[in-house]
Tab-separated table of C-alpha atoms in Angstrom:
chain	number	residue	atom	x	y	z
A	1	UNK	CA	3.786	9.994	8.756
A	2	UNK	CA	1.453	9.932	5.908
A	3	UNK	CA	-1.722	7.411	6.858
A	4	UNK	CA	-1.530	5.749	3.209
A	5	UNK	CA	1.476	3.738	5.440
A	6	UNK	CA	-0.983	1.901	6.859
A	7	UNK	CA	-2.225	0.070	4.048
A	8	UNK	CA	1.779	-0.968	2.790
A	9	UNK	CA	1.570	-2.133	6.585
A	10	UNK	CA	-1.326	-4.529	5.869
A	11	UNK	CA	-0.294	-5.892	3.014
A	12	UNK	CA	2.751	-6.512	4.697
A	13	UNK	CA	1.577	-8.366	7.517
A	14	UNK	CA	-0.681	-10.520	5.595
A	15	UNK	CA	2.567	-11.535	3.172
A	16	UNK	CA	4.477	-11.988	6.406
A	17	UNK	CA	1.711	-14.592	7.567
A	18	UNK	CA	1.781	-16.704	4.550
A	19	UNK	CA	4.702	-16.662	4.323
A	20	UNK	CA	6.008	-18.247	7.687
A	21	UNK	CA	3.002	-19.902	8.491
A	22	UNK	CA	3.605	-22.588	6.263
A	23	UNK	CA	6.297	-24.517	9.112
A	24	UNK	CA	4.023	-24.432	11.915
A	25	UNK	CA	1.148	-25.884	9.332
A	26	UNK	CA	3.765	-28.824	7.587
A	27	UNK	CA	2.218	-31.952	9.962
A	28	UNK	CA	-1.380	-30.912	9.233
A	29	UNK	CA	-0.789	-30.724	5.383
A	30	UNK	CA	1.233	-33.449	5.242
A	31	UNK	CA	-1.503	-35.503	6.845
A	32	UNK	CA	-4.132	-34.186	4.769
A	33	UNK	CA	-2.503	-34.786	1.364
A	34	UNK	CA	-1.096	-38.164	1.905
A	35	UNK	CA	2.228	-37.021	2.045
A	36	UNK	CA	5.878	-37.062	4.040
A	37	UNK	CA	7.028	-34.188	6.072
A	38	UNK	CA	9.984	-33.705	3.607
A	39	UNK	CA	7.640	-33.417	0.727
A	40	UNK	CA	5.500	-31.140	2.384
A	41	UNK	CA	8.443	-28.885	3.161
A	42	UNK	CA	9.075	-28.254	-0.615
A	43	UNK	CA	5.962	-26.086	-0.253
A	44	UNK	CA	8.339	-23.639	1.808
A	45	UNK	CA	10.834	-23.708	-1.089
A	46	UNK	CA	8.015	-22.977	-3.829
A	47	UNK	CA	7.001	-19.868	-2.192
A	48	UNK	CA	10.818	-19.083	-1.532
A	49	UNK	CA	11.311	-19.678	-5.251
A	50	UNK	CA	8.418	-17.658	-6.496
A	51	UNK	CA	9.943	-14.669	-4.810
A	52	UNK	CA	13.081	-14.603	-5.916
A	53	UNK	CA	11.827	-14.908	-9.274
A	54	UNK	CA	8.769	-12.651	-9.252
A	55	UNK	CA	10.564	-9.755	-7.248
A	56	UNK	CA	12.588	-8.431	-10.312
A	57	UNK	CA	10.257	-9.959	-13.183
A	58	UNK	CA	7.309	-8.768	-12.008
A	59	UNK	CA	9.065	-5.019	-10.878
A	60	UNK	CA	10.616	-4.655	-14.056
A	61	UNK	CA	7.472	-5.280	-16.490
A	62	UNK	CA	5.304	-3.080	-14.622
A	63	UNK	CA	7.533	-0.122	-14.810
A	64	UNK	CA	5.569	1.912	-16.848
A	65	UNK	CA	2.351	1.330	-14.504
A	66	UNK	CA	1.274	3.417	-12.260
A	67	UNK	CA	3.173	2.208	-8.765
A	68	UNK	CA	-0.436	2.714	-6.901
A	69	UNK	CA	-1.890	0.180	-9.720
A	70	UNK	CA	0.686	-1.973	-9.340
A	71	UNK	CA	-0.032	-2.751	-5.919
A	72	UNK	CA	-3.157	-3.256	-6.013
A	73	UNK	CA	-2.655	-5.742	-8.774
A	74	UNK	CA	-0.155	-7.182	-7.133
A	75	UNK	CA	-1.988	-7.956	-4.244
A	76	UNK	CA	-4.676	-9.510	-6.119
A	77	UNK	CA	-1.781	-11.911	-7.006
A	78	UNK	CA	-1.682	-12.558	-3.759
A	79	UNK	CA	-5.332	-13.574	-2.911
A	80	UNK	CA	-5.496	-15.066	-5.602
A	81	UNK	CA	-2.325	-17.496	-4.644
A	82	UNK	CA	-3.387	-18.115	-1.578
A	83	UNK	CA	-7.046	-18.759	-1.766
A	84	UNK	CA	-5.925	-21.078	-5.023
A	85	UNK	CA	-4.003	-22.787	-2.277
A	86	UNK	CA	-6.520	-23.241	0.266
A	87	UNK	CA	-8.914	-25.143	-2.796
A	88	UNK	CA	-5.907	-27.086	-3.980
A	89	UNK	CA	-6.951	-31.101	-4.211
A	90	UNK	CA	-3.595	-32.025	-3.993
A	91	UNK	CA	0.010	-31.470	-3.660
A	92	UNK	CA	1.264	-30.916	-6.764
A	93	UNK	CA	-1.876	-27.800	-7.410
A	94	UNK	CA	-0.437	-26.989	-3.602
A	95	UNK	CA	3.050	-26.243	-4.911
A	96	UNK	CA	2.016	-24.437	-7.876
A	97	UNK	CA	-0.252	-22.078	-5.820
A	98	UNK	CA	2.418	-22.004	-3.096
A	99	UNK	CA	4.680	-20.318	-6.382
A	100	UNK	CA	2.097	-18.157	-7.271
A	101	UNK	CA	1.751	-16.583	-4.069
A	102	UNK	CA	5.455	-15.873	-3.695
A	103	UNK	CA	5.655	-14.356	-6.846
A	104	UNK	CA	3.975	-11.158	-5.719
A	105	UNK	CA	6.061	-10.810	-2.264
A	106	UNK	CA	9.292	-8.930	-3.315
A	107	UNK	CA	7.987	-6.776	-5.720
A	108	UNK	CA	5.109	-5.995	-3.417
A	109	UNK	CA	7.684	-4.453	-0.379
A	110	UNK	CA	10.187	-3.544	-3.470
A	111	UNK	CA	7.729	-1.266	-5.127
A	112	UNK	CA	5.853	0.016	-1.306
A	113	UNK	CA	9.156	0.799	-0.510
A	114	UNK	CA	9.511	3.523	-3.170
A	115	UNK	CA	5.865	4.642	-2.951
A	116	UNK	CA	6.947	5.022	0.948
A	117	UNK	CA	9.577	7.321	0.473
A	118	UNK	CA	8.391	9.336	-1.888
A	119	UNK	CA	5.212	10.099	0.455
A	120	UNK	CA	7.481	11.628	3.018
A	121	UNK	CA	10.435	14.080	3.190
A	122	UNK	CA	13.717	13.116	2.832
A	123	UNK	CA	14.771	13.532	6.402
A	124	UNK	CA	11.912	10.952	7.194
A	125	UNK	CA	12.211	8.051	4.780
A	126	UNK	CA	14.017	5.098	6.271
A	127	UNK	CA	11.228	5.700	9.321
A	128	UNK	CA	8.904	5.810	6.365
A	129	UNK	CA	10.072	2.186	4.976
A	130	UNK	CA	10.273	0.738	8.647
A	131	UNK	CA	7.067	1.348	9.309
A	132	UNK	CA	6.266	-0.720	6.185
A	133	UNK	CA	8.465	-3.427	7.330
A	134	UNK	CA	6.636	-2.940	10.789
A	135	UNK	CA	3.694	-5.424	9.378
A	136	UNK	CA	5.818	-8.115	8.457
A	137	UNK	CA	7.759	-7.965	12.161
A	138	UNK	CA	4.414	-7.781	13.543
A	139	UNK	CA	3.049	-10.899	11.732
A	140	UNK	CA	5.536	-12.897	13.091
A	141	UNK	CA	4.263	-11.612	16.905
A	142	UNK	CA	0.236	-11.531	15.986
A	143	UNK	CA	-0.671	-13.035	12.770
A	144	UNK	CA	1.476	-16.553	12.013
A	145	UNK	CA	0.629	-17.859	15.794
A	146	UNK	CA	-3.131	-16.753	15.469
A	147	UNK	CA	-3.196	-18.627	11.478
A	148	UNK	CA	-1.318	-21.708	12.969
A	149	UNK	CA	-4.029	-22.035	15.640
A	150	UNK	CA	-6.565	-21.481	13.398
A	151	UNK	CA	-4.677	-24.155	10.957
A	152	UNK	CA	-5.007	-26.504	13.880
A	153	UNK	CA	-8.489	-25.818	14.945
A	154	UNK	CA	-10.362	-25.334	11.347
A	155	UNK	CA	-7.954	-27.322	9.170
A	156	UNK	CA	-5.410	-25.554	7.040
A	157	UNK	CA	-7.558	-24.809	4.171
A	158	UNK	CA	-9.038	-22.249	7.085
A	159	UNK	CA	-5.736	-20.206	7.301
A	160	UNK	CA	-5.269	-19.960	3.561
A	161	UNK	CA	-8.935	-18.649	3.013
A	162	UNK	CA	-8.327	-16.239	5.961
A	163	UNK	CA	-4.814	-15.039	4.799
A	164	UNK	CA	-6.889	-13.937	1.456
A	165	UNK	CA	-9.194	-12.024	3.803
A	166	UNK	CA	-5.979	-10.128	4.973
A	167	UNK	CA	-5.286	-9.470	1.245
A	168	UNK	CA	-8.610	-8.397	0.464
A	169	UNK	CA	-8.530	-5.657	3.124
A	170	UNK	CA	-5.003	-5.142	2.055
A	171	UNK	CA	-6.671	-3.518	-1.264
A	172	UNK	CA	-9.277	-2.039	0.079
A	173	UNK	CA	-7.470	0.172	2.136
A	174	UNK	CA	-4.718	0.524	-0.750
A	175	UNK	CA	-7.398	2.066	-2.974
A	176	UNK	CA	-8.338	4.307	-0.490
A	177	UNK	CA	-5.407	5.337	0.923
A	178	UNK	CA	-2.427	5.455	-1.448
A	179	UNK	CA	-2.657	8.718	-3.358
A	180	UNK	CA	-3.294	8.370	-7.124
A	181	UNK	CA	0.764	9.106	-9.014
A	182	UNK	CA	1.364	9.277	-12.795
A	183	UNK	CA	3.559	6.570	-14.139
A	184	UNK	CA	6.984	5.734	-13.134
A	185	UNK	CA	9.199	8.811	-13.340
A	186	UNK	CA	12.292	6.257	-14.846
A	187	UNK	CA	10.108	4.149	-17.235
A	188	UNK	CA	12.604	2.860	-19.787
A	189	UNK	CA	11.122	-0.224	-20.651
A	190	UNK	CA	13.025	-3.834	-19.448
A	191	UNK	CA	15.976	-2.991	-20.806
A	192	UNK	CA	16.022	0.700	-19.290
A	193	UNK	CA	15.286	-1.381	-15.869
A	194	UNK	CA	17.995	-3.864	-15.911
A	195	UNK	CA	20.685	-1.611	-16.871
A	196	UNK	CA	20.110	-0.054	-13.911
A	197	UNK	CA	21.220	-2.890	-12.180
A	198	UNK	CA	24.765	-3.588	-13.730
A	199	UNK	CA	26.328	-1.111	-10.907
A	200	UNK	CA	28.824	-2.741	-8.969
A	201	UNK	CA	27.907	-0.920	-6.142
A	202	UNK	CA	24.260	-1.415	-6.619
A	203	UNK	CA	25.400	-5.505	-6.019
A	204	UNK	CA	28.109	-4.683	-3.191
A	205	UNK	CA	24.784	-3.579	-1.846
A	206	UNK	CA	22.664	-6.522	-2.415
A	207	UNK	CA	26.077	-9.011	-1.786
A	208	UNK	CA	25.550	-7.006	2.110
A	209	UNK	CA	21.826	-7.913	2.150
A	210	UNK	CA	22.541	-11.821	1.392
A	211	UNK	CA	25.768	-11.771	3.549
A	212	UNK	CA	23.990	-10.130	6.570
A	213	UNK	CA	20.543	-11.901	6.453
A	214	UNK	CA	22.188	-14.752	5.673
A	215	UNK	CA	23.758	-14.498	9.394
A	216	UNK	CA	20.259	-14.278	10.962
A	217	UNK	CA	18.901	-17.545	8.897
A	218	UNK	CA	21.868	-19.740	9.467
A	219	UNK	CA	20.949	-19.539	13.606
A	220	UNK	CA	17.375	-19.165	13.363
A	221	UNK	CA	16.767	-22.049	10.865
A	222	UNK	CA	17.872	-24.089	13.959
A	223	UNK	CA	16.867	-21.754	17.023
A	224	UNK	CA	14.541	-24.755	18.132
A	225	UNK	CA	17.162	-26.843	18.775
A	226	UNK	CA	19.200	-24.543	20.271
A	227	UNK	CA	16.610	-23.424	22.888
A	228	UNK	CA	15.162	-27.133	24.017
A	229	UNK	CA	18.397	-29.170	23.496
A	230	UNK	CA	20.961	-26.326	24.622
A	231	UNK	CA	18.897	-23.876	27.249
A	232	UNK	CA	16.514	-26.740	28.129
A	233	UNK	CA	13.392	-25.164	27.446
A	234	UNK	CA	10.191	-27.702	26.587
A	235	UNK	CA	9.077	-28.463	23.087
A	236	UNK	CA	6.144	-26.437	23.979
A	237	UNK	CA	7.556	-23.193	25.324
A	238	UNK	CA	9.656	-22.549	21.515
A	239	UNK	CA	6.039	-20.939	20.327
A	240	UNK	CA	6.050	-18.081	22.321
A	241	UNK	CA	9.634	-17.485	22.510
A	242	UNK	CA	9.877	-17.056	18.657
A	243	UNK	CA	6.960	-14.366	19.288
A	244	UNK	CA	10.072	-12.904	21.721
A	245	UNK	CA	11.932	-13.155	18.353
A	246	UNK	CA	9.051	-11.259	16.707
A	247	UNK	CA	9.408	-9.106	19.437
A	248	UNK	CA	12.888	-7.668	19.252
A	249	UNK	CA	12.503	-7.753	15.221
A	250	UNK	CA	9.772	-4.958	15.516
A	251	UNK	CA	12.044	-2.880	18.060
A	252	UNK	CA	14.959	-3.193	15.939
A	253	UNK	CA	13.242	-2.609	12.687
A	254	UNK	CA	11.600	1.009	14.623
A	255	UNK	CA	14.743	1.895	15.911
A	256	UNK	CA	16.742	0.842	12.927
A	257	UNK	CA	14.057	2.969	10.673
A	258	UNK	CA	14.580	6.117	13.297
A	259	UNK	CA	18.519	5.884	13.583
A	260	UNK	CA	19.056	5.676	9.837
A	261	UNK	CA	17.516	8.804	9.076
A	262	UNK	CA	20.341	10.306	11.003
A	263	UNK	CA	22.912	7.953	9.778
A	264	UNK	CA	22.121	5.484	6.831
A	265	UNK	CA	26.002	4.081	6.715
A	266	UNK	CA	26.676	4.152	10.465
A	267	UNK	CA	22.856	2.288	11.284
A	268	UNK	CA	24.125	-0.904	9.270
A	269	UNK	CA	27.459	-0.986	10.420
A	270	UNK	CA	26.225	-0.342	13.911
A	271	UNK	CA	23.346	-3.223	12.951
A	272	UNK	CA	26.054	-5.862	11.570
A	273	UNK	CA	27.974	-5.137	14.179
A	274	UNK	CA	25.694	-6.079	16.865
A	275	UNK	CA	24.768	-9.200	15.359
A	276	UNK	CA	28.173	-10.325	14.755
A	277	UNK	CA	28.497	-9.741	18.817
A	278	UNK	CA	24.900	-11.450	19.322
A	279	UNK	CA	26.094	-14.441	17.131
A	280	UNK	CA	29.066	-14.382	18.548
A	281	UNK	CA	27.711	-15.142	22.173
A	282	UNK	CA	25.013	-17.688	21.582
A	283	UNK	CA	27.021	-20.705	22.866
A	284	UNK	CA	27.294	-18.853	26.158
A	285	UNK	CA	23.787	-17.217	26.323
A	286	UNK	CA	21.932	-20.448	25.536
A	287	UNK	CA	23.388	-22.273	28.835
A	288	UNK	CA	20.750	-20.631	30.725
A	289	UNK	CA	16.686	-20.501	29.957
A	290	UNK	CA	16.504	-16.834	31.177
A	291	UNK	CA	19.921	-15.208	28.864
A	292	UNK	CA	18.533	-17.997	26.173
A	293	UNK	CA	15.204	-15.227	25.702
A	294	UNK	CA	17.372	-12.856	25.812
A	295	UNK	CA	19.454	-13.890	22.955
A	296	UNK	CA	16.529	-14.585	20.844
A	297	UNK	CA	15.637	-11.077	21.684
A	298	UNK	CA	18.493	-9.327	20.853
A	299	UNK	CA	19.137	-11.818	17.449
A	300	UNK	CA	16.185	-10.175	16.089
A	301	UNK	CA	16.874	-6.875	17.084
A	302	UNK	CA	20.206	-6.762	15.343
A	303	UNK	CA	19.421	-7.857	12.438
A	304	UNK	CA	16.007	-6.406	11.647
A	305	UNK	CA	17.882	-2.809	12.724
A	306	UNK	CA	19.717	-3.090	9.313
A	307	UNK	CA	16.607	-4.164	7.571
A	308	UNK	CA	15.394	-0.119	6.275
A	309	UNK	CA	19.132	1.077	5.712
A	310	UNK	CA	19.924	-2.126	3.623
A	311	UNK	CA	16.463	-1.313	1.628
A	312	UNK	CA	17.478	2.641	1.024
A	313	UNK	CA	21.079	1.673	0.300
A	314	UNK	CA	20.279	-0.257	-2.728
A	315	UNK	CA	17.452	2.243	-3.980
A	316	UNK	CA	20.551	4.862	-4.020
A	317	UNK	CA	22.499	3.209	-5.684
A	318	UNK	CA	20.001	2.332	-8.272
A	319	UNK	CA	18.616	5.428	-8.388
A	320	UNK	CA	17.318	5.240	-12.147
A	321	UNK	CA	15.163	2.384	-11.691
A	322	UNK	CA	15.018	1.935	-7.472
A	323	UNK	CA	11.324	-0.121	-7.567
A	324	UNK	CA	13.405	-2.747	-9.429
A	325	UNK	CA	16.474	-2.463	-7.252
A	326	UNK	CA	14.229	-2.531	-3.836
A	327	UNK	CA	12.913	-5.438	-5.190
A	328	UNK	CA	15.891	-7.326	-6.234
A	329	UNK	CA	16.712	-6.440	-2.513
A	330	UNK	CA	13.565	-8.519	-1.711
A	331	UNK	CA	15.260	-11.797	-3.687
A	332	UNK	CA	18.401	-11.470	-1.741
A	333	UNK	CA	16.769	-11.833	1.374
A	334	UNK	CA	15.217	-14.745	0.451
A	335	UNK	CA	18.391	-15.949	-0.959
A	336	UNK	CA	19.725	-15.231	2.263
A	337	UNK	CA	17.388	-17.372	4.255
A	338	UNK	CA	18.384	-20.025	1.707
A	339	UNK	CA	21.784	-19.824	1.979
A	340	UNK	CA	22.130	-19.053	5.701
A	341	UNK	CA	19.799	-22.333	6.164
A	342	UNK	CA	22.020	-24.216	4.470
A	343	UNK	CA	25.329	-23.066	5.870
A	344	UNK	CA	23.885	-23.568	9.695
A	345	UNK	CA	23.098	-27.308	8.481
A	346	UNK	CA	26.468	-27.436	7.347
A	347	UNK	CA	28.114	-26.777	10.401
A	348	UNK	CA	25.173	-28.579	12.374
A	349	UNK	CA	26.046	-32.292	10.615
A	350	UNK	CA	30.334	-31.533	11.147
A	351	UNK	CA	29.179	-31.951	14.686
A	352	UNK	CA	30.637	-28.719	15.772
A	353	UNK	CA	27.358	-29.121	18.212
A	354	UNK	CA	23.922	-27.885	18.488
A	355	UNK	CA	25.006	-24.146	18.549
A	356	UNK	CA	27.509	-24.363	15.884
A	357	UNK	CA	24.738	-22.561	13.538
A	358	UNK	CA	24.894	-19.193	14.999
A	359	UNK	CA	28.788	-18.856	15.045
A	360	UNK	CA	28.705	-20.396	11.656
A	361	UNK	CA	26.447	-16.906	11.270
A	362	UNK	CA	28.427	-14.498	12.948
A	363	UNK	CA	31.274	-15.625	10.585
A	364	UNK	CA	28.692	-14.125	7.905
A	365	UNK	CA	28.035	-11.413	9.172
A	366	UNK	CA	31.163	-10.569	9.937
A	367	UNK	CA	31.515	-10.971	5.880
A	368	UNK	CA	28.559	-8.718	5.706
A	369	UNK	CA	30.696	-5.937	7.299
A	370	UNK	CA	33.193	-6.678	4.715
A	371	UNK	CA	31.255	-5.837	2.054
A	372	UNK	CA	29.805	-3.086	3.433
A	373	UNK	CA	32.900	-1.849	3.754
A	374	UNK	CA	34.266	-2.604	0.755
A	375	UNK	CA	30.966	-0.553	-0.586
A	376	UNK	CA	31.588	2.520	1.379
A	377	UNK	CA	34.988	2.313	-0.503
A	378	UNK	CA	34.355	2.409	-3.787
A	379	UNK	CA	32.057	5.456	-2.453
A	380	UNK	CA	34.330	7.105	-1.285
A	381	UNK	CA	36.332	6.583	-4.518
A	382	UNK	CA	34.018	7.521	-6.477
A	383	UNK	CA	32.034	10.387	-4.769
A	384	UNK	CA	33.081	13.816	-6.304
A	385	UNK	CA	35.846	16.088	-4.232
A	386	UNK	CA	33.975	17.603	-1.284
A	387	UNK	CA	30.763	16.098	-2.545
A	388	UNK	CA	28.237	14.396	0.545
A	389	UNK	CA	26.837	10.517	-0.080
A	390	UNK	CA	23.329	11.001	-1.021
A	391	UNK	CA	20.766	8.700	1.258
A	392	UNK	CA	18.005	8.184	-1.759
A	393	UNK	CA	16.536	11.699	-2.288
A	394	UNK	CA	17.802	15.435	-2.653
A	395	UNK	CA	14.281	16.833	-2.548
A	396	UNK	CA	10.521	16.260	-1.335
A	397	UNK	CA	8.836	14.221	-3.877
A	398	UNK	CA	5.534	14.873	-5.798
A	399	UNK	CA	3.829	12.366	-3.853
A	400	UNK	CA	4.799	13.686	-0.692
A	401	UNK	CA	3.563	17.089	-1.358
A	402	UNK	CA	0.281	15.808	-2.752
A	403	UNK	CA	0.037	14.123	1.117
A	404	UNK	CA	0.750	17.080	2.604
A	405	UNK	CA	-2.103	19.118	0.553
């Protein structure tokens, strides 16, 4: 694996610590800025919002750049955001920087997903993209506990200014390490871009990513209550048992990157699968403290296994404009943890009881695997006689070759 990974893995994990950090830092802002918990938690929505709309805006206007430039702008974005935030003088300049930094986020792991595969070969590029992803798994394990200390210790202005130190060694090593690429091979313009996207099995593919996401969310938007209320764990303990969380993500996301470049269709079924069983078994598992850690374990291992073959999926079938398509990808997981937030609440306040959230998400994912399915149809369908699905690529890129040399 090409070095220039590296750097997508930095900029990864310093998007994945802004991004989460913001719960564990609510009370301290809140009490800073004068005001109520709820308010404060519209600063987690901003962000969410700037993503979903910055991930195909900004991906589609910047097709023409050069994908290394790109990055490195985009990143900018993203110290810019978040050191904006760390100066804001109140909450309304707090949500607008909150916005800005999200904007950058999907387009960021949309467009380092293509610059990813095309620095390997073809029998190496959902590895390529989980090792990517790897930074964001490991910021939930290293970097959001270590910012929400420093939140509490320094004041949360701290972890904003430091989270912009991330970024700024995010570009360095960017413009050192990502070789330098001519402009987009697809450039078409906006218009080019989005017609890309009018596939219907390009959105089978992104209907998967919201469906099977969406599973995760809808427990793990409520995995605190589940683990002190249901396995009787203390308030105190939850901290390092969502690093367990962290934890099986990073496996999962490793061994989902390794198995799909064997099997692309049979890693995600395998994936929703598995989480639809994990889901499935919560209300037992969480009787216990011990099979409790174990669930939280295995939650993020099943779902962060589908995270690389759900990102190559929708990059084939968008293969005229795929930084676009990766990033929509990038809005429907946040849509996801949206939705699957909402959905756990749902069945939370019927009173179906305090682990009601994660069957409420295995009946999600087990829509997930419908529409997978339903994908692999038309697929089949429509894949000429005796012709082979294609995973993203046919050949060894440009880019790759220029690592090699």
């Amino acid at each position: 694996m090409p070095l220039a990974l590296l750097a997508l893995a930095v900029g990864a994990f310093g998007i994945g610590t802004t991004e989460f950090v913001m719960m564990g830092l609510l009370p301290d802002v809140a009490d800073d800025l004068n005001i109520s918990i709820p308010s404060a938690g519209h600063l987690v929505s901003a962000y969410a919002l700037g993503v979903v709309i910055g991930a195909p805006l900004l991906a589609a206007v910047t097709a023409r750049m050069s994908r290394r430039t790109v990055l490195i702008g985009l990143m900018g974005l993203f110290v810019a955001g978040n050191a904006l935030s760390a100066l804001a003088p109140d909450n309304g300049w707090l949500l607008a920087a909150r916005f800005l930094s999200g904007l950058p986020h999907g387009a960021f792991f949309g467009v380092g997903a293509v610059v990813a595969t095309n620095m390997v070969a073809p029998e190496r590029k959902a590895r390529s993209v989980s090792l990517m992803f790897l930074g964001l798994t490991v910021a939930n394990v290293v970097g959001v506990p270590v910012a929400t200390l420093m939140g509490q210790q320094l004041g949360w202005r701290a972890t904003f200014l430091g989270v912009s130190a991330i970024g700024l060694a995010a570009i360095a090593a960017l413009a050192f390490l990502i070789p330098h690429d001519h402009e987009h091979a697809t450039a078409k313009g906006l218009r080019g871009e989005l017609a890309a996207l009018r596939s219907v099995p390009v959105w089978l593919s992104l209907g998967t990513t919201v469906a099977g996401f969406g599973a995760l969310f809808a427990a793990y938007s409520y995995i605190t209550p589940m683990l002190t209320d249901a396995a009787g764990y203390a308030g105190a303990s939850v901290t390092l048992l969502l690093a367990l969380f962290g934890v099986g993500a990073t496996a999962g996301n490793l061994l989902g990157g390794r198995l799909a470049d064997h099997s692309l269709r049979g890693t995600l079924f395998g994936g929703l699968g598995a989480l639809v069983a994990v889901l499935a078994l919560f209300p037992l598992l969480m009787r216990t403290e011990l099979t409790a850690a174990v669930a939280v374990i295995l939650l993020g291992m099943a779902a962060f296994a589908t995270g690389s073959p759900l990102q190559l999926m929708v990059m084939d079938k968008a293969a005229s404009a795929p930084s676009l398509a990766s990033s929509a990808n990038q809005a429907a997981f946040n849509l996801a943890n949206a939705g699957g937030a909402w959905i756990g609440g749902l069945a939370l306040a019927a009173g179906f009881g305090v682990t009601s959230p994660a069957l409420a998400g295995a009946v999600l994912a087990v829509l997930g695997l419908g529409v997978a399915s339903l994908a692999y149809a038309v697929d089949r369908r429509t894949a000429p006689a005796g012709g082979r699905e294609r995973v993203v690529a046919s050949h060894v890129p440009q880019e790759a070759e220029a690592v090699r040399r």
